[in-house]
């Protein structure tokens, strides 16, 4: 280990420590006082419910913990989007779990809550996973109803997906542990089985106050829509329990009887440890990602030892492609390269730029993986495609379109890890969020934007200065410098992994040392869906 490695390691570990500190706060939900109120009602917090439900000693992959991060400050915040969700093991079966957090605004649905719940249903549908809903919600957050209620990707899409998943044969189980109000009442009833907790669980289209206002009827919550009412009178619930623990135990009983639905058949052999110690991944990237590094070092920290075989190793060197194994799973790896390499004219820093030959190579490799039914792993640290007359005249747009075409039409599971930069069309070509990766994770060093902060700020500065001058305003060099600093700060704040995770552009900000484990879990999830479309590419120029 050299001094440079130790400096990089310290920087990365501090970056992850900042993420972890934010997560600790997020995990408190609405705060200790709100959690104490749950206890007074003999209710568990959502994280306690999930922990009780999941098999001991198995991983729980949380999705969207940073959803809503620093987004709803005027409304008092919305930690984790008011919902705790992820993929866990219940009675030995991998499943999606979605739990409302009643400590956050009574579990009300913010716009990001709807987006997060739709993401979890998307994961279930793509991978044919059972879904368990732990319901405890007051319904739509009314002050923002116009941003959550009427549109295609809003609240109502949840129930549409309930119906679609049922038709697909995906098991859905709903446990009503608290309020389930208005339109939200359809979710448990559109699930296969509905469980309710006596005294706390309630389901109705309108609560007692609204019933009184609408038709003048005086009625209490339990009589209107409690567990007793819906199990013995309306018949819309299937089971009732005195405690949450009894309810969760019954979910486990239901899950342990589910039949096997088949596998996709992705290849897996006995796992081997990586060539490099897993902890060495911390010391590869410099502070600010300002220095070149060899992506092979990262691959050797996550791939099984001796398994990575490069495809077209001496061609298109700004992208590494190759077949390998991660925790025994066969994978195709597509990774940006940041090395300084020597060419005939001297030295050239690749810097994560995609050149013509690299795009051409990657497109061919992606098609090969689809032909061979091998899942794809994208390791992003990309600043975009090469620009300038030489690249344009060589057809960089044509070659880039070829790669984008291959990524867009790929039918094997794709898992994307944003390690460093993720800029412009490079984000698209390397399977960014818009290209449907099964899972997309970011390291604490990730930056996602249309271009780098410095270039973007200078571009915006030129536009602003030209506009001000047209209006006859005098702009001094000092004014320009101040404007540049303001623009850079604002732009940089929008490129952080926190900003991306808050808006669910990525599923989670992860510990770099967990990359191998999360890729393996992701392929395990994807292997549950035996159905795969035929691979076809669209028209592209050759």
XYZ file of N, CA and C in Angstrom, residues 87-294:
624
model
N -35.979 -5.551 -0.851
C -36.094 -6.956 -1.228
C -35.511 -7.799 -0.100
N -36.319 -8.716 0.416
C -35.872 -9.554 1.519
C -36.316 -10.988 1.328
N -35.967 -11.811 2.293
C -36.317 -13.236 2.263
C -37.324 -13.528 3.373
N -38.469 -14.076 2.987
C -39.501 -14.469 3.951
C -39.818 -15.938 3.710
N -39.612 -16.751 4.734
C -39.784 -18.210 4.624
C -38.995 -18.770 3.442
N -37.797 -18.233 3.279
C -36.901 -18.723 2.246
C -37.181 -18.200 0.851
N -38.236 -17.383 0.687
C -38.602 -16.863 -0.621
C -38.210 -15.390 -0.743
N -37.518 -15.051 -1.825
C -37.167 -13.657 -2.075
C -38.434 -12.902 -2.478
N -38.645 -11.729 -1.887
C -39.869 -10.981 -2.184
C -39.641 -9.488 -2.004
N -40.542 -8.710 -2.594
C -40.554 -7.255 -2.424
C -41.406 -6.939 -1.204
N -40.903 -6.041 -0.350
C -41.641 -5.629 0.846
C -41.791 -4.109 0.821
N -43.023 -3.625 1.010
C -43.305 -2.190 1.029
C -44.057 -1.876 2.317
N -43.489 -1.025 3.172
C -44.101 -0.716 4.467
C -44.279 0.790 4.618
N -45.518 1.232 4.781
C -45.761 2.656 5.062
C -45.147 3.022 6.408
N -44.663 4.255 6.507
C -44.112 4.751 7.775
C -45.091 5.741 8.384
N -45.868 5.276 9.344
C -46.906 6.105 9.953
C -46.321 7.241 10.779
N -45.031 7.146 11.113
C -44.404 8.228 11.889
C -44.112 9.455 11.026
N -44.190 9.306 9.704
C -43.952 10.426 8.791
C -45.288 10.912 8.236
N -45.786 12.001 8.793
C -47.051 12.594 8.333
C -48.183 11.551 8.261
N -48.248 10.709 9.285
C -49.274 9.667 9.377
C -49.249 8.720 8.181
N -48.073 8.570 7.582
C -47.928 7.669 6.446
C -48.524 8.219 5.162
N -48.770 9.533 5.111
C -49.389 10.150 3.930
C -48.482 10.039 2.706
N -49.113 10.014 1.536
C -48.396 9.845 0.273
C -48.005 11.194 -0.309
N -46.697 11.452 -0.367
C -46.152 12.592 -1.084
C -45.927 12.171 -2.547
N -45.643 13.101 -3.442
C -45.337 12.707 -4.825
C -44.232 11.663 -4.925
N -43.173 11.803 -4.115
C -42.063 10.866 -4.192
C -42.463 9.501 -3.618
N -43.465 9.478 -2.715
C -43.959 8.218 -2.171
C -44.571 7.372 -3.282
N -45.377 8.033 -4.114
C -45.975 7.328 -5.231
C -44.928 6.789 -6.186
N -43.927 7.613 -6.486
C -42.858 7.193 -7.402
C -42.098 6.001 -6.835
N -41.852 6.028 -5.527
C -41.112 4.941 -4.885
C -41.929 3.647 -4.893
N -43.213 3.738 -4.596
C -44.050 2.548 -4.601
C -44.179 1.958 -6.000
N -44.256 2.813 -7.002
C -44.300 2.332 -8.382
C -42.994 1.649 -8.758
N -41.879 2.160 -8.270
C -40.586 1.528 -8.527
C -40.554 0.121 -7.929
N -41.095 -0.045 -6.729
C -41.095 -1.363 -6.102
C -41.998 -2.330 -6.869
N -43.120 -1.846 -7.350
C -43.982 -2.709 -8.162
C -43.310 -3.066 -9.483
N -42.562 -2.111 -10.044
C -41.809 -2.386 -11.270
C -40.803 -3.519 -11.043
N -40.103 -3.474 -9.922
C -39.140 -4.533 -9.591
C -39.859 -5.877 -9.487
N -41.022 -5.879 -8.833
C -41.775 -7.124 -8.678
C -42.217 -7.680 -10.031
N -42.677 -6.793 -10.919
C -43.173 -7.251 -12.218
C -42.046 -7.726 -13.128
N -40.923 -6.999 -13.117
C -39.792 -7.378 -13.966
C -39.200 -8.722 -13.570
N -39.241 -9.007 -12.282
C -38.540 -10.179 -11.761
C -39.457 -11.262 -11.206
N -40.769 -11.066 -11.388
C -41.768 -12.040 -10.932
C -41.591 -12.389 -9.444
N -41.472 -11.352 -8.621
C -41.319 -11.545 -7.179
C -42.642 -11.318 -6.460
N -42.961 -12.107 -5.434
C -44.133 -11.821 -4.602
C -43.977 -10.464 -3.920
N -45.106 -9.839 -3.593
C -45.087 -8.523 -2.931
C -45.839 -8.608 -1.616
N -45.243 -8.051 -0.570
C -45.901 -7.945 0.735
C -46.046 -6.461 1.061
N -47.287 -6.008 1.227
C -47.563 -4.622 1.605
C -47.893 -4.579 3.091
N -47.187 -3.751 3.842
C -47.488 -3.532 5.258
C -48.112 -2.147 5.352
N -49.458 -2.113 5.421
C -50.220 -0.890 5.190
C -50.484 -0.144 6.490
N -50.173 1.158 6.477
C -50.426 2.022 7.638
C -50.333 3.468 7.149
N -51.392 3.941 6.479
C -51.288 5.223 5.790
C -52.591 6.007 5.830
N -52.450 7.321 5.995
C -53.603 8.216 6.009
C -54.044 8.617 4.607
N -53.359 8.104 3.574
C -53.743 8.433 2.200
C -52.934 9.570 1.616
N -53.442 10.168 0.563
C -52.729 11.231 -0.167
C -52.487 12.445 0.727
N -51.285 13.025 0.635
C -50.965 14.276 1.342
C -51.691 15.405 0.612
N -52.817 15.841 1.187
C -53.748 16.724 0.473
C -53.152 18.038 -0.032
N -52.228 18.687 0.707
C -51.678 19.938 0.166
C -50.946 19.773 -1.169
N -50.570 18.531 -1.515
C -49.861 18.301 -2.773
C -50.624 17.309 -3.658
N -51.952 17.261 -3.503
C -52.745 16.260 -4.207
C -52.618 16.342 -5.723
N -52.396 17.559 -6.245
C -52.304 17.711 -7.704
C -51.040 17.074 -8.273
N -50.058 16.805 -7.403
C -48.806 16.199 -7.856
C -48.741 14.700 -7.582
N -49.807 14.135 -7.013
C -49.781 12.714 -6.677
C -51.032 11.984 -7.162
N -52.129 12.705 -7.441
C -53.386 12.024 -7.698
C -53.699 11.674 -9.160
N -53.655 12.615 -10.130
C -54.356 12.332 -11.384
C -53.548 11.756 -12.541
N -52.221 11.865 -12.530
C -51.459 11.572 -13.745
C -51.171 10.071 -13.896
N -50.596 9.724 -15.037
C -50.346 8.326 -15.379
C -49.423 7.640 -14.386
N -48.380 8.330 -13.927
C -47.430 7.732 -12.989
C -47.703 8.176 -11.553
N -48.954 8.473 -11.243
C -49.334 8.914 -9.904
C -50.008 7.776 -9.124
N -50.703 8.152 -8.063
C -51.270 7.230 -7.076
C -52.100 6.119 -7.700
N -52.972 6.460 -8.652
C -53.867 5.473 -9.229
C -53.160 4.357 -9.975
N -51.932 4.615 -10.424
C -51.175 3.595 -11.148
C -50.865 2.395 -10.245
N -50.814 2.650 -8.933
C -50.557 1.571 -7.973
C -51.610 0.471 -8.128
N -52.881 0.881 -8.186
C -53.966 -0.096 -8.233
C -54.046 -0.751 -9.607
N -53.724 -0.004 -10.633
C -53.617 -0.595 -11.970
C -52.582 -1.693 -11.956
N -51.443 -1.433 -11.297
C -50.388 -2.442 -11.205
C -50.816 -3.634 -10.361
N -51.620 -3.391 -9.299
C -52.160 -4.504 -8.519
C -52.894 -5.482 -9.433
N -53.723 -4.932 -10.297
C -54.513 -5.765 -11.204
C -53.623 -6.480 -12.216
N -52.643 -5.751 -12.771
C -51.741 -6.340 -13.759
C -50.901 -7.457 -13.152
N -50.396 -7.227 -11.941
C -49.573 -8.244 -11.290
C -50.383 -9.494 -10.969
N -51.633 -9.292 -10.569
C -52.493 -10.439 -10.291
C -52.672 -11.283 -11.551
N -52.866 -10.593 -12.693
C -53.020 -11.306 -13.963
C -51.730 -12.011 -14.374
N -50.588 -11.493 -13.913
C -49.296 -12.099 -14.226
C -48.975 -13.278 -13.315
N -49.828 -13.520 -12.324
C -49.584 -14.618 -11.394
C -48.628 -14.267 -10.274
N -48.437 -12.980 -10.015
C -47.545 -12.534 -8.936
C -48.338 -12.433 -7.642
N -47.921 -13.152 -6.631
C -48.606 -13.146 -5.338
C -48.467 -11.786 -4.667
N -49.605 -11.269 -4.145
C -49.602 -10.013 -3.394
C -50.343 -10.232 -2.081
N -49.676 -9.888 -0.991
C -50.250 -10.049 0.347
C -50.253 -8.686 1.026
N -51.392 -8.292 1.593
C -51.493 -6.993 2.270
C -51.863 -7.199 3.732
N -51.050 -6.631 4.610
C -51.336 -6.654 6.046
C -51.684 -5.237 6.473
N -52.931 -5.031 6.903
C -53.398 -3.700 7.301
C -53.174 -3.562 8.799
N -52.177 -2.742 9.151
C -51.757 -2.608 10.541
C -52.126 -1.256 11.132
N -52.711 -0.410 10.300
C -53.130 0.916 10.738
C -54.194 1.409 9.789
N -54.189 2.701 9.533
C -55.199 3.284 8.646
C -54.973 2.852 7.199
N -56.082 2.706 6.483
C -56.052 2.424 5.047
C -57.279 3.128 4.473
N -57.056 4.338 3.952
C -58.141 5.292 3.753
C -58.329 5.633 2.284
N -59.571 5.964 1.923
C -59.950 6.505 0.616
C -59.477 5.591 -0.510
N -58.843 6.155 -1.545
C -58.396 5.349 -2.671
C -57.419 4.264 -2.259
N -56.645 4.533 -1.186
C -55.696 3.546 -0.696
C -56.352 2.260 -0.238
N -57.646 2.305 0.037
C -58.363 1.121 0.491
C -58.412 0.040 -0.584
N -58.217 0.433 -1.829
C -58.267 -0.561 -2.900
C -57.042 -1.474 -2.907
N -55.896 -0.985 -2.421
C -54.668 -1.777 -2.502
C -54.798 -3.127 -1.791
N -55.215 -3.175 -0.515
C -55.303 -4.496 0.121
C -56.378 -5.385 -0.506
N -57.450 -4.783 -0.987
C -58.540 -5.589 -1.522
C -58.209 -6.090 -2.924
N -57.273 -5.434 -3.598
C -56.824 -5.912 -4.904
C -55.651 -6.867 -4.764
N -55.205 -7.094 -3.533
C -54.174 -8.099 -3.272
C -54.837 -9.468 -3.146
N -54.031 -10.518 -3.180
C -54.585 -11.876 -3.110
C -55.207 -12.166 -1.750
N -54.544 -11.741 -0.691
C -55.026 -12.006 0.663
C -54.816 -10.771 1.531
N -55.791 -10.521 2.399
C -55.761 -9.334 3.252
C -55.827 -9.750 4.718
N -54.854 -9.276 5.484
C -54.788 -9.558 6.916
C -54.981 -8.239 7.663
N -55.651 -8.273 8.813
C -55.876 -7.058 9.586
C -55.537 -7.278 11.056
N -55.054 -6.211 11.691
C -54.758 -6.242 13.126
C -55.904 -5.567 13.855
N -56.486 -6.275 14.813
C -57.631 -5.748 15.563
C -57.235 -4.510 16.370
N -58.119 -3.536 16.385
C -57.896 -2.336 17.182
C -57.152 -1.243 16.460
N -56.246 -1.605 15.561
C -55.454 -0.603 14.833
C -55.749 -0.576 13.333
N -55.938 -1.734 12.735
C -56.180 -1.800 11.303
C -57.584 -1.342 10.950
N -57.699 -0.509 9.915
C -59.018 -0.056 9.468
C -58.978 0.213 7.972
N -60.059 -0.119 7.290
C -60.166 0.098 5.850
C -61.511 0.755 5.567
N -61.482 1.922 4.928
C -62.733 2.543 4.489
C -62.436 3.616 3.448
N -63.443 3.866 2.621
C -63.307 4.917 1.602
C -63.394 6.306 2.222
N -64.152 6.429 3.312
C -64.263 7.703 4.023
C -64.300 7.423 5.514
N -63.506 8.159 6.284
C -63.451 7.969 7.721
C -64.661 8.558 8.421
N -64.751 8.350 9.730
C -65.915 8.800 10.497
C -66.244 10.279 10.326
N -65.238 11.148 10.304
C -65.511 12.583 10.182
C -66.119 12.915 8.826
N -65.584 12.313 7.770
C -66.096 12.580 6.433
C -67.495 11.979 6.253
N -67.726 10.803 6.841
C -69.056 10.192 6.789
C -70.083 11.104 7.459
N -69.700 11.670 8.609
C -70.585 12.598 9.318
C -70.890 13.819 8.454
N -69.850 14.356 7.822
C -70.045 15.546 6.990
C -70.854 15.242 5.739
N -70.646 14.038 5.171
C -71.282 13.709 3.895
C -72.736 13.278 4.050
N -73.023 12.409 5.017
C -74.386 11.868 5.116
C -74.994 12.002 6.508
N -74.250 12.630 7.442
C -74.799 12.875 8.772
C -74.789 11.682 9.701
N -74.107 10.591 9.314
C -74.081 9.382 10.145
C -72.978 9.468 11.195
N -73.337 9.154 12.445
C -72.344 9.077 13.519
C -71.894 7.629 13.665
N -70.577 7.394 13.504
C -70.052 6.038 13.598
C -68.591 6.083 13.988
N -68.135 5.100 14.756
C -66.726 5.060 15.148
C -65.910 4.293 14.116
N -64.603 4.433 14.175
C -63.697 3.871 13.176
C -63.767 2.348 13.129
N -63.824 1.711 14.294
C -63.801 0.257 14.341
C -65.074 -0.347 13.737
N -66.204 0.267 14.054
C -67.474 -0.236 13.514
C -67.567 0.015 12.017
N -67.054 1.153 11.602
C -67.104 1.522 10.186
C -66.237 0.611 9.326
N -65.004 0.347 9.768
C -64.102 -0.415 8.892
C -62.992 -1.144 9.619
N -63.232 -1.598 10.818
C -62.216 -2.304 11.585
C -62.090 -3.765 11.175
N -61.184 -4.472 11.841
C -60.906 -5.871 11.500
C -62.138 -6.752 11.689
N -62.902 -6.511 12.761
C -64.099 -7.299 13.004
C -65.130 -7.099 11.903
N -65.350 -5.843 11.539
C -66.323 -5.523 10.485
C -65.966 -6.203 9.171
N -64.708 -6.090 8.770
C -64.340 -6.589 7.449
C -64.095 -8.096 7.401
N -63.937 -8.728 8.547
C -63.806 -10.187 8.552
C -65.151 -10.888 8.715
N -66.099 -10.259 9.421
C -67.363 -10.952 9.700
C -68.576 -10.360 8.992
N -68.500 -9.111 8.525
C -69.667 -8.477 7.894
C -69.451 -8.246 6.400
N -68.442 -7.417 6.041
C -68.228 -7.116 4.623
C -67.547 -8.263 3.884
N -66.705 -9.010 4.616
C -65.985 -10.131 4.012
C -64.835 -9.734 3.114
N -64.426 -8.467 3.188
C -63.341 -8.066 2.291
C -61.958 -8.396 2.845
N -61.864 -8.713 4.129
C -60.595 -9.158 4.712
C -60.658 -10.663 4.969
N -59.495 -11.282 5.035
C -59.430 -12.744 5.124
C -59.018 -13.266 6.498
N -58.281 -12.454 7.248
C -57.781 -12.895 8.549
C -57.747 -11.699 9.499
N -57.889 -11.962 10.803
C -57.689 -10.910 11.802
C -56.827 -11.466 12.945
N -56.045 -10.566 13.529
C -55.093 -10.963 14.570
C -55.081 -9.915 15.676
N -54.774 -10.365 16.865
C -54.764 -9.447 18.009
C -53.503 -8.590 18.052
N -52.397 -9.126 17.539
C -51.134 -8.380 17.582
C -50.477 -8.351 16.206
N -49.579 -7.414 16.025
C -48.842 -7.328 14.769
C -47.951 -8.551 14.565
N -47.370 -9.035 15.648
C -46.496 -10.201 15.547
C -47.272 -11.418 15.034
N -48.499 -11.620 15.527
C -49.323 -12.728 15.043
C -49.623 -12.562 13.555
N -49.891 -11.326 13.163
C -50.178 -11.028 11.753
C -48.965 -11.340 10.878
N -47.806 -10.902 11.307
C -46.580 -11.139 10.535
C -46.229 -12.624 10.493
N -46.494 -13.331 11.581
C -46.248 -14.776 11.598
C -47.108 -15.486 10.556
N -48.332 -15.007 10.378
C -49.212 -15.645 9.400
C -48.753 -15.374 7.968
N -48.184 -14.199 7.733
C -47.612 -13.916 6.408
C -46.523 -14.944 6.101
N -45.711 -15.253 7.101
C -44.650 -16.254 6.915
C -45.253 -17.614 6.534
N -46.395 -17.964 7.161
C -47.048 -19.230 6.845
C -47.550 -19.243 5.400
N -48.085 -18.124 4.958
C -48.567 -18.040 3.569
C -47.399 -18.182 2.604
N -46.303 -17.494 2.920
C -45.143 -17.485 2.023
C -44.489 -18.852 1.918
N -44.500 -19.635 2.994
C -43.778 -20.913 2.935
C -44.516 -21.983 2.125
N -45.704 -21.638 1.623
C -46.470 -22.594 0.817
C -46.519 -22.214 -0.662
N -45.853 -21.138 -1.035
C -45.878 -20.709 -2.435
C -45.151 -21.726 -3.316
N -45.736 -22.022 -4.463
C -45.105 -22.949 -5.390
C -43.983 -22.281 -6.176
N -43.086 -23.075 -6.703
C -41.969 -22.582 -7.514
C -42.489 -22.169 -8.885
N -42.057 -21.001 -9.357
C -42.555 -20.480 -10.639
C -41.545 -20.611 -11.775
N -40.407 -21.241 -11.531
C -39.406 -21.397 -12.577
C -38.286 -20.387 -12.447
N -37.233 -20.595 -13.219
C -36.066 -19.721 -13.178
C -35.695 -19.274 -14.588
N -34.961 -18.180 -14.641
C -34.490 -17.693 -15.942
C -33.369 -18.574 -16.484
N -32.601 -19.173 -15.587
C -31.546 -20.086 -16.012
C -30.196 -19.442 -16.241
N -29.934 -18.298 -15.593
C -28.610 -17.685 -15.712
C -27.578 -18.587 -15.041
N -26.402 -18.657 -15.636
C -25.404 -19.636 -15.203
C -24.736 -19.216 -13.896
N -24.611 -20.181 -12.989
C -23.903 -19.926 -11.731
C -23.143 -21.168 -11.319
N -21.895 -20.952 -10.890
C -21.067 -22.030 -10.367
C -20.631 -21.653 -8.955
N -19.811 -22.467 -8.360
C -19.315 -22.173 -7.010
C -18.524 -20.866 -7.030
N -18.828 -19.994 -6.098
C -18.201 -18.676 -6.039
C -16.739 -18.765 -5.602
N -15.935 -17.847 -6.143
C -14.554 -17.674 -5.696
C -14.366 -16.249 -5.183
N -13.525 -16.090 -4.205
C -13.227 -14.747 -3.712
C -12.527 -13.939 -4.800
N -12.690 -12.617 -4.806
C -12.006 -11.787 -5.800
C -10.488 -11.859 -5.656
N -9.799 -11.475 -6.727
C -8.335 -11.460 -6.723
C -7.805 -10.482 -5.690
N -8.444 -9.312 -5.595
C -8.046 -8.307 -4.615
C -8.958 -8.367 -3.402
N -8.435 -7.990 -2.252
C -9.241 -7.880 -1.049
C -10.369 -6.886 -1.289
N -11.564 -7.227 -0.826
C -12.725 -6.375 -1.063
C -12.512 -4.943 -0.581
N -11.793 -4.791 0.528
C -11.554 -3.466 1.083
C -10.657 -2.585 0.235
N -9.908 -3.197 -0.699
C -9.016 -2.410 -1.543
C -9.771 -1.492 -2.503
N -11.072 -1.738 -2.665
C -11.868 -0.911 -3.567
C -11.917 0.547 -3.084
N -11.703 0.760 -1.784
C -11.738 2.123 -1.242
C -10.570 2.990 -1.730
N -9.461 2.370 -2.066
C -8.246 3.149 -2.319
C -7.933 3.431 -3.773
N -8.880 3.170 -4.673
C -8.573 3.281 -6.108
C -8.860 4.660 -6.671
N -9.974 5.266 -6.281
C -10.378 6.556 -6.842
C -9.861 7.690 -5.964
N -9.273 8.700 -6.601
C -8.706 9.835 -5.872
C -9.799 10.807 -5.442
N -9.450 11.719 -4.532
C -10.400 12.735 -4.087
C -10.858 13.573 -5.279
N -12.169 13.712 -5.415
C -12.702 14.462 -6.537
C -12.599 13.733 -7.864
N -12.155 12.471 -7.831
C -11.987 11.676 -9.053
C -11.153 12.438 -10.083
N -10.084 13.058 -9.590
C -9.300 13.978 -10.425
C -8.122 13.305 -11.130
N -7.832 12.055 -10.771
C -6.676 11.388 -11.360
C -7.104 10.096 -12.059
N -6.386 9.714 -13.122
C -6.729 8.465 -13.817
C -6.467 7.249 -12.932
N -7.197 6.190 -13.188
C -7.008 4.924 -12.482
C -7.384 3.808 -13.438
N -7.023 2.603 -13.088
C -7.290 1.452 -13.935
C -8.572 0.765 -13.466
